[in-house]
Backbone as numpy.savetxt, mean C-alpha at the origin, in Angstrom:
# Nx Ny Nz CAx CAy CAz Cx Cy Cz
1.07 -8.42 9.55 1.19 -7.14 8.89 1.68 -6.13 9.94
2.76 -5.51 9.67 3.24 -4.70 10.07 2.24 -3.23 10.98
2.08 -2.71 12.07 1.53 -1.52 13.01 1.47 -0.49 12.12
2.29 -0.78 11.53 3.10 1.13 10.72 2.04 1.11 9.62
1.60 0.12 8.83 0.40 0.09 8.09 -1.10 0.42 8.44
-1.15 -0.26 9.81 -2.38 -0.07 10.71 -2.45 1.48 11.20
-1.48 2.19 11.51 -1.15 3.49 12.54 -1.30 4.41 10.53
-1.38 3.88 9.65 -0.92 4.70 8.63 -2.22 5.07 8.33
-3.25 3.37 8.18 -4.45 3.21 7.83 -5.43 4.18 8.49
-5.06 4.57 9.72 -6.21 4.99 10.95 -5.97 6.61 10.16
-4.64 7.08 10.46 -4.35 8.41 10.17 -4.99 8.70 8.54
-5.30 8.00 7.78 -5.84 7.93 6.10 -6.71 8.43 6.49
-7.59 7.44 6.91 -9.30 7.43 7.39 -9.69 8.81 7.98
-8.54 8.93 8.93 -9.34 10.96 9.87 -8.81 12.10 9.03
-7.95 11.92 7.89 -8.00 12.69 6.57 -8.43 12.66 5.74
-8.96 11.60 5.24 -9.73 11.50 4.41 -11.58 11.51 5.12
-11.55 11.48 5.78 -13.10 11.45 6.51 -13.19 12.59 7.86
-13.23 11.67 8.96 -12.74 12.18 10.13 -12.71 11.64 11.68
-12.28 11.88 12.54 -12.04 10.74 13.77 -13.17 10.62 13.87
-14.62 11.31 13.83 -15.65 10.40 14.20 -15.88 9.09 13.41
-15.63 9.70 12.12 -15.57 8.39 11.17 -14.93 7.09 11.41
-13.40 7.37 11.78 -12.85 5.94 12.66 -13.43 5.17 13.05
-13.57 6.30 13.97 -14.70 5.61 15.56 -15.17 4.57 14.90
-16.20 5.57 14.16 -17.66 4.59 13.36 -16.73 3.09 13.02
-15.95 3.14 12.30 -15.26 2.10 11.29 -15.00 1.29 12.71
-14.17 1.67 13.44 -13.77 0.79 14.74 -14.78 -0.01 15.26
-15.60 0.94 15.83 -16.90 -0.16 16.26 -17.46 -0.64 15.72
-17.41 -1.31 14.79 -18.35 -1.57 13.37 -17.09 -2.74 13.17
-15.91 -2.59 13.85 -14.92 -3.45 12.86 -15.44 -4.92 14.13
-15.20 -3.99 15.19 -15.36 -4.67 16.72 -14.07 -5.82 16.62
-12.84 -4.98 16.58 -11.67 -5.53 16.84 -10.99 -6.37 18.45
-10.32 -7.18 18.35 -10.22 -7.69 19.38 -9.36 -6.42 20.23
-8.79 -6.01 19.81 -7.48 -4.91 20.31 -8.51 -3.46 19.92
-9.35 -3.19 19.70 -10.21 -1.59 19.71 -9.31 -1.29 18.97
-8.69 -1.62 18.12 -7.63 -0.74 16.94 -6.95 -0.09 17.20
-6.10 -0.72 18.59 -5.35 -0.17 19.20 -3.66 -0.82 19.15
-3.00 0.10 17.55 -2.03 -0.45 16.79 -0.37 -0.09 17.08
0.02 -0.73 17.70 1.67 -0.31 17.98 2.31 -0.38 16.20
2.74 0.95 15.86 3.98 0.88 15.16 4.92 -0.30 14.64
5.04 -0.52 15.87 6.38 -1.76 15.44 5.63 -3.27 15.54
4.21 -3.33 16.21 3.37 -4.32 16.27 3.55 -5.39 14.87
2.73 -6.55 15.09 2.69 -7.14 13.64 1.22 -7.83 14.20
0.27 -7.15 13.31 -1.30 -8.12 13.21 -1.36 -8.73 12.25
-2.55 -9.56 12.31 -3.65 -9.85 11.33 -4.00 -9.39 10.24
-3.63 -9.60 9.01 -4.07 -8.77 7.72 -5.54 -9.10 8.19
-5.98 -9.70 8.61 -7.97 -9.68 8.48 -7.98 -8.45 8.86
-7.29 -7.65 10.53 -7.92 -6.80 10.91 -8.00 -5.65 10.43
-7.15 -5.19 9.10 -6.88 -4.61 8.14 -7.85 -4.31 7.12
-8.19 -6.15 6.72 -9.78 -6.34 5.70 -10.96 -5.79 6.18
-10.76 -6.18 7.52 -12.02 -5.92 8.38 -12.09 -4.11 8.66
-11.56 -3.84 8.85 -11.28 -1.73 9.16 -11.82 -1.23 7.66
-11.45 -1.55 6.24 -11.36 -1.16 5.22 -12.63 -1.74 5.06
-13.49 -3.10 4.97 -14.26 -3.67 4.93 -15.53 -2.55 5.47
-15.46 -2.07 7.02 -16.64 -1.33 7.22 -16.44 0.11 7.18
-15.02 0.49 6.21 -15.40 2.04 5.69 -15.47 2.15 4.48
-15.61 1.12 3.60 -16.78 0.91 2.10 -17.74 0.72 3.06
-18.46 0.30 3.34 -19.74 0.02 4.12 -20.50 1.84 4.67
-19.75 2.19 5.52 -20.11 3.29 5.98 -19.81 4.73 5.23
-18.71 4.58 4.02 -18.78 5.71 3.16 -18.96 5.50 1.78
-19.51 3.93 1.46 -20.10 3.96 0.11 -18.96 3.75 -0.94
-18.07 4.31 -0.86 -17.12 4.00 -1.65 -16.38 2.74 -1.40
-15.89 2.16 -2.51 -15.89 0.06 -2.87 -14.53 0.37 -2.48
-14.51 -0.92 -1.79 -13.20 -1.47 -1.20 -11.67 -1.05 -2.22
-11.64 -1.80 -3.14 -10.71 -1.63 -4.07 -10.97 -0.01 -4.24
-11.56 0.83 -4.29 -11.15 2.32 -4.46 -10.37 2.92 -3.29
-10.98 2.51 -2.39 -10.26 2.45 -1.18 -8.64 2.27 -0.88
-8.77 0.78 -1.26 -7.22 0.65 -1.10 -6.51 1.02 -2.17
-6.98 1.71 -3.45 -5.99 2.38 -3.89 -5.48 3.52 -3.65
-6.43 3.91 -3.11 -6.26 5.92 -2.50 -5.39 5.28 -1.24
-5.27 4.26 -0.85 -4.80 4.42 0.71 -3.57 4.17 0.54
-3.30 2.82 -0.72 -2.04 3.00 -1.34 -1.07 4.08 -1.82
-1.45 5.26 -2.27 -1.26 6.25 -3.27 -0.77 6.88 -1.95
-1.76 7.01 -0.74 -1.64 8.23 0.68 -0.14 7.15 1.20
-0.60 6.28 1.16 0.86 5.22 2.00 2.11 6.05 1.35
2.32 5.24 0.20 3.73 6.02 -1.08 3.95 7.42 -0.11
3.30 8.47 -0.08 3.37 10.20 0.37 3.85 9.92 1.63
3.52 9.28 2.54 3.62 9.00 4.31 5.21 8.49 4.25
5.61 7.04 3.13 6.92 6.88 2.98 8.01 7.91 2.53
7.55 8.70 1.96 8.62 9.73 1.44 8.96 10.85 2.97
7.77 11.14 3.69 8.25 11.50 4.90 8.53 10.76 6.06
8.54 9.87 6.45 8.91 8.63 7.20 10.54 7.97 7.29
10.42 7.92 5.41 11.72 7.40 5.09 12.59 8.45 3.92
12.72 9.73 4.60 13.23 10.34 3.21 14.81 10.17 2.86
15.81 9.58 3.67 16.69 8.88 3.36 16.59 7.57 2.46
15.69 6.83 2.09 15.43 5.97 0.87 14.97 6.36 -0.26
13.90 7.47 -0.30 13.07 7.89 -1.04 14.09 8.83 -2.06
14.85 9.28 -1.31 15.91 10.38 -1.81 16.81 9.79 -2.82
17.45 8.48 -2.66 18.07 7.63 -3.40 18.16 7.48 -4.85
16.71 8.07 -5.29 16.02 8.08 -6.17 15.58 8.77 -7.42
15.53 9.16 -8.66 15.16 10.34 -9.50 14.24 10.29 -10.16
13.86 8.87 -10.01 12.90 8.37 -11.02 11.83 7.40 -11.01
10.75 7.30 -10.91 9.68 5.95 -10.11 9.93 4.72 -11.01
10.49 5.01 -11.75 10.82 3.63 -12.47 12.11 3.22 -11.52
12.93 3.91 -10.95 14.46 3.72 -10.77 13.86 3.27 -9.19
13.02 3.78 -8.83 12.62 3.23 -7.56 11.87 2.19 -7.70
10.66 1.83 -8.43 10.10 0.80 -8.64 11.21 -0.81 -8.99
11.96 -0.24 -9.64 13.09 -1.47 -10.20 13.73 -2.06 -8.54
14.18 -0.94 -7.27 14.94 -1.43 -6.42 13.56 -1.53 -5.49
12.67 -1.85 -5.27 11.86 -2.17 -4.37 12.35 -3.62 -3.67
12.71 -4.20 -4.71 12.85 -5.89 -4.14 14.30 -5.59 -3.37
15.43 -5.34 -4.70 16.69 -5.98 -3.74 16.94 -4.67 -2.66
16.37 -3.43 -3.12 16.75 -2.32 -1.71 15.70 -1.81 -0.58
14.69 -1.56 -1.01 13.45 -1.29 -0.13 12.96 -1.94 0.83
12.88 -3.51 0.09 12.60 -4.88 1.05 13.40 -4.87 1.95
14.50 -4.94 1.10 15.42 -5.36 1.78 16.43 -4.15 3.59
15.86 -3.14 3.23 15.71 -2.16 4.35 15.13 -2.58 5.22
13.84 -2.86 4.98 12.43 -2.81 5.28 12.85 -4.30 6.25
13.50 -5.39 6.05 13.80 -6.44 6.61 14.96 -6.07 7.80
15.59 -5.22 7.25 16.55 -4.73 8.57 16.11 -3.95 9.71
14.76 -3.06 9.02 14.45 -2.01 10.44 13.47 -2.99 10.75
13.15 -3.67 10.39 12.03 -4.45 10.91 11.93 -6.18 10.88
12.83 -6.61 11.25 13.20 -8.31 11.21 12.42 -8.99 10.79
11.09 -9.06 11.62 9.81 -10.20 11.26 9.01 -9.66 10.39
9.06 -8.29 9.75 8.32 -8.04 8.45 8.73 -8.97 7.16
7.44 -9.23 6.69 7.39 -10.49 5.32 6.89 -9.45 4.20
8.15 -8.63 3.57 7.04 -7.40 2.71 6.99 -8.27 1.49
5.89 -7.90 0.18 5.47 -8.45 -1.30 6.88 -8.74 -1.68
6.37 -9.53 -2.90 7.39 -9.98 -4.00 7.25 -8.92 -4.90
8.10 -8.07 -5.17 7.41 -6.93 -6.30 9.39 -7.18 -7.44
7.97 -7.41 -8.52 9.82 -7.80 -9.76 9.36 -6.96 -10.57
10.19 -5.62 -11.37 10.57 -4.94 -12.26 10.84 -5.32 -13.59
10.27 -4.92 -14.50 11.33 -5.37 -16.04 10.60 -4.57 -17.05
11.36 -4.27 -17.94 10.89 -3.13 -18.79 10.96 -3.70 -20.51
9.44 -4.23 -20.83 9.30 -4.78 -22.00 8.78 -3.86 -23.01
9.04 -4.18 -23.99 8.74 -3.11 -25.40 8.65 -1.97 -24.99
9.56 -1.60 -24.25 9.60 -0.25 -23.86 8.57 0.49 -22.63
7.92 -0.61 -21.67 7.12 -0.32 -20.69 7.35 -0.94 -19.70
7.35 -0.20 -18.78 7.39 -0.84 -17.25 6.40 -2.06 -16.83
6.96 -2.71 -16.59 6.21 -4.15 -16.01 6.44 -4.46 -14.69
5.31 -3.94 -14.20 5.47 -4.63 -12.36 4.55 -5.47 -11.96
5.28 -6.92 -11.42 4.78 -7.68 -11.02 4.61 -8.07 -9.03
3.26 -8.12 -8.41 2.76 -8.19 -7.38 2.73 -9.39 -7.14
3.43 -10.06 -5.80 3.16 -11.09 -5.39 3.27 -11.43 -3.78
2.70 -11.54 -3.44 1.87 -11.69 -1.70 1.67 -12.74 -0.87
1.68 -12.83 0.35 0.99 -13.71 0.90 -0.70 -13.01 1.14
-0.28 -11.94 1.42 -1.72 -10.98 1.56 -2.36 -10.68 0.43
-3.68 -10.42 0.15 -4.31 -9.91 -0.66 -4.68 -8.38 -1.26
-3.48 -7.88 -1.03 -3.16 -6.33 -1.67 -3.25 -5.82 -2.31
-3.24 -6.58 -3.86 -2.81 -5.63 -4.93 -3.55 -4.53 -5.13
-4.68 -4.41 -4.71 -5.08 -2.50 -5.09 -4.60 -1.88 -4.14
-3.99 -1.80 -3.00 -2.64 -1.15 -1.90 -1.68 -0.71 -2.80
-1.37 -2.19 -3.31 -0.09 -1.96 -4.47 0.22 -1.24 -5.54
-1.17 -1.23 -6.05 -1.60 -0.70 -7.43 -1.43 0.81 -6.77
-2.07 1.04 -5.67 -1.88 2.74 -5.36 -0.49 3.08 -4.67
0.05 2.05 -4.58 1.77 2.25 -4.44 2.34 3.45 -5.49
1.76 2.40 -6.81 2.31 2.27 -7.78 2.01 3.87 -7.99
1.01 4.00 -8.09 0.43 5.21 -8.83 0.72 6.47 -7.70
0.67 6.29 -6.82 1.84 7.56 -5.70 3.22 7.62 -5.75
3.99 6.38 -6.22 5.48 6.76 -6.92 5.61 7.43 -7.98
4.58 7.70 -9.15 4.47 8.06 -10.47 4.20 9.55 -10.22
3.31 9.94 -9.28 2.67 11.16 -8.58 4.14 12.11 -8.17
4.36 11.20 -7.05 5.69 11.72 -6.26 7.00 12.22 -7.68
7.02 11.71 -8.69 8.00 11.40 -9.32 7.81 12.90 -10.36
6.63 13.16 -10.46 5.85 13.84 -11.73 5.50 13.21 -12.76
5.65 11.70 -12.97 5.33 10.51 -14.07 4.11 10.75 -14.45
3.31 11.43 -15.79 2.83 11.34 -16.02 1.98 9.93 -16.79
2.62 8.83 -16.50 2.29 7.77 -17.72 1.49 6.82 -16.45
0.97 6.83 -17.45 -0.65 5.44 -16.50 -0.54 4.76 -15.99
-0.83 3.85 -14.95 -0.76 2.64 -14.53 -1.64 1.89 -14.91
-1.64 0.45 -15.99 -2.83 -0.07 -16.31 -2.95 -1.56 -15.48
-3.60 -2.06 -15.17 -3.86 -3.05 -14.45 -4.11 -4.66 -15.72
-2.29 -5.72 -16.12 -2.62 -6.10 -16.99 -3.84 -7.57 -16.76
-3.38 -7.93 -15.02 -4.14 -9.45 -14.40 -3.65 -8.83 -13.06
-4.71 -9.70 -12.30 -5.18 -9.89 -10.84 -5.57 -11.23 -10.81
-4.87 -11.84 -9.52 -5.43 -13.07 -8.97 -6.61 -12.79 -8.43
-7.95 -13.60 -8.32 -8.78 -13.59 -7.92 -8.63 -13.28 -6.36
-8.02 -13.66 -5.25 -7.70 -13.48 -3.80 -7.31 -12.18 -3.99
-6.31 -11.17 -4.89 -5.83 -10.19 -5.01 -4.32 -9.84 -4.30
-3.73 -11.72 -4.02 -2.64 -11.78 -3.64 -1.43 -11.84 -4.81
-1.94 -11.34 -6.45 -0.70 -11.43 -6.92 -1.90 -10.55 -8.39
-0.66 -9.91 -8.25 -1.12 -8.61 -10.10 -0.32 -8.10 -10.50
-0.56 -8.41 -12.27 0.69 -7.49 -12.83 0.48 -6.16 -13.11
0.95 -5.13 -13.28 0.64 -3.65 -13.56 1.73 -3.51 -15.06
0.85 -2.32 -16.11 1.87 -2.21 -16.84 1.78 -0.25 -16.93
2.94 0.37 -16.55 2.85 1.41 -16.75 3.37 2.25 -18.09
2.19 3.00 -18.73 2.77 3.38 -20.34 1.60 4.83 -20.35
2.86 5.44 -21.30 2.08 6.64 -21.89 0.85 6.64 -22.22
């Protein structure tokens, strides 16, 4: 997993809480590296599970709520990070549709050894259908992808959650009024 996730994750946590809070989460994670995340690095999704793992623990709030707010904060961090991609764009559906063949596919050029999701688009009976698929166990990351493109966009229409793999390495989302 990509640094830029880890360096994104830390900066969530001291806004949404605060650097003592880290701390707490850090020593509590008792990382081999003190959570000490290069950008362009590539870790361990554990050490990821493990960081998120002891700040449900220490702020009570459940994992999966977690990674959807962190998802939702990720989406906001990409629009300033990458506002030459983000810009491309008018519509979270119009962005959601090019995630695979343009986003990834960026995302593989600035970054070679990044392995980002399988994410496929298609729009049935008139609703967005996004499908999650991983080696990692993400989908509530994803799910708050989802729901910070809709945010960013002004999309008022829901994100409903239609299946989740049990691991949480693959979920479909259906977004509708």
């Amino acid at each position: 997993m990509k640094g830029l996730i880890f360096s994104e994750l830390i900066r969530f946590m001291e806004e949404e809480q605060s650097p003592l809070f880290v701390e707490q989460v850090i020593a509590a994670a008792d990382l081999p590296n003190d959570a000490a995340f290069s950008r362009i690095g590539v870790y361990p999704t554990a050490h990821a599970l493990l960081l998120v793992g002891e700040a449900s623990k220490l702020s009570g709030v459940p994992v999966a709520a977690l990674c959807e707010a962190f998802g939702c904060y990720l989406f906001g961090r990409f629009t300033i990070l990458y506002p030459e991609i983000m810009s491309s764009y008018s519509t979270a559906e119009s962005l959601l549709e090019h995630v695979r063949g343009h986003i990834h596919e960026d995302v593989k050029v600035l970054y070679p050894d990044a392995t980002p999701p399988e994410v496929k688009t298609q729009t049935r009976d008139g609703q967005c259908i996004v499908e999650y698929r991983s080696h990692r166990p993400l989908a509530h990351i994803a799910c708050g992808l989802i729901r910070g493109c809709l945010e960013h966009f002004g999309d008022e229409r829901k994100i409903e959650w239609v299946n989740c793999s049990e691991s949480g390495d693959a979920a479909t989302f259906r977004i509708a009024a």
